């Protein structure tokens, strides 16, 4: 049942619990129990909203930072990654394979704010060897959701 | 001037519920639960393959029976999913939707006056196609008592000396009924006894919610030789507009079907055929995702209809439910028309699918949950209003 719950709420976290229970063919209490258990176990880590800030008056700048670091004995990359996640400016931190080690996404109000964060906070961390800042110019798709207008239903009103 | 028209075609009704359709078309802002096709877009990797084939300039005719690679994939797919074996060379024809395959099968098998048993309510093309093929359609009215499954008794009772073909439209449009293995086995006995042939329209075979796989009629002992299996890409892969289906069956019948196809159609659309190869190779996961989503909506719609006091049997296939609206005191046509006028929700009267659909309406759940919620709330208000 867990997998089915997650499939439904991954795309629509605002779905009514009662609707979800009906759709899964189980009672509401057991859906609630499973959800709470998954929250406890940090399988469900949060419920967020996908916002296209470009359409609002709010100025936001986000960047994708490629970070190369020296792994530390006994802790690998975890130690430095755990330091980076603490900054509220940081949106996500991924350990990745390939040409660099950590991919960090950052959100700030201005280009300057983001640049300063990288040069003052990130680049100066002890084990960080280098950083490369890529500013995000436009988000076409975010969290599996295409940001452009959703298409109209173009089907005939009735077909047999 | 002489009458330019053929007497057979002029006698065929365009649709029993033309009046209703005329009103629907005028209502531009109606919320519809009346559509017989998926709301999903064709999965991107399939569309991408179609685009790629165009870019490569693969815009020629394919061989009459279809691309070799596609026929091979169809054969593999049917074996993998439904345990039926067809030789891709001689026992598979790729057609312009399942609809063409129905027409081909009837035309290849019927002599003038041969009777075709058509369980109803069912899809609207079996009856006119039988007439156009020179046969005599004999509807078998199915009963809500049996959740619109066809029973061996009903089948036996409908047989005459002239009965040649049985159409098996399951999972069913419009009722959502499915036939499980035991149901089909009971029919197989009669089919054998009465020496019938079967056109098994399994276009909704991927959309069953019984927890078990759909059972293909040809997979039953002794039935392969007697069955033309019809399937296609429209419902399972959300590919209605690509117009692609197929027919599988014994070589002797397929050879004659191919003749008709060759002269009337030439071949199914090439772009669609290339896209379909990809659908069969890599589509199982997508099909499962869509099925799960439909299943959730199905439960939701059933629940809502029962809550508002409409007796609705648990439809376990396709993407339709078929509530009994007799408690409202209205006929199917009245219910659908009044619902459309007062609440601007379009559902299809059961009578569009045969007289035995009277007292029922078809509700499609090929819509988003939000859409379904709004529409069902309006239907609830409408039904509530009728009680007062």
PDB file of C-alpha atoms in Angstrom, chain B residues 113 115 117 136 138 155-164 194 196:
ATOM      1  CA  UNK B 113     -27.943 -14.034 -43.985  1.00  0.00           C
ATOM      2  CA  UNK B 115     -26.308 -14.443 -38.034  1.00  0.00           C
ATOM      3  CA  UNK B 117     -24.588 -12.588 -32.026  1.00  0.00           C
ATOM      4  CA  UNK B 136     -27.875 -10.433 -39.780  1.00  0.00           C
ATOM      5  CA  UNK B 138     -28.778 -10.626 -33.456  1.00  0.00           C
ATOM      6  CA  UNK B 155     -25.629 -17.581 -25.575  1.00  0.00           C
ATOM      7  CA  UNK B 156     -27.335 -20.925 -26.107  1.00  0.00           C
ATOM      8  CA  UNK B 157     -30.759 -19.335 -26.205  1.00  0.00           C
ATOM      9  CA  UNK B 158     -29.700 -16.886 -28.920  1.00  0.00           C
ATOM     10  CA  UNK B 159     -28.275 -19.508 -31.284  1.00  0.00           C
ATOM     11  CA  UNK B 160     -30.149 -20.618 -34.402  1.00  0.00           C
ATOM     12  CA  UNK B 161     -29.237 -22.733 -37.427  1.00  0.00           C
ATOM     13  CA  UNK B 162     -27.864 -19.611 -39.087  1.00  0.00           C
ATOM     14  CA  UNK B 163     -25.670 -18.387 -36.223  1.00  0.00           C
ATOM     15  CA  UNK B 164     -22.072 -18.216 -37.333  1.00  0.00           C
ATOM     16  CA  UNK B 194     -22.778 -24.800 -31.830  1.00  0.00           C
ATOM     17  CA  UNK B 196     -19.398 -20.832 -33.789  1.00  0.00           C
TER      18      UNK B 196
END
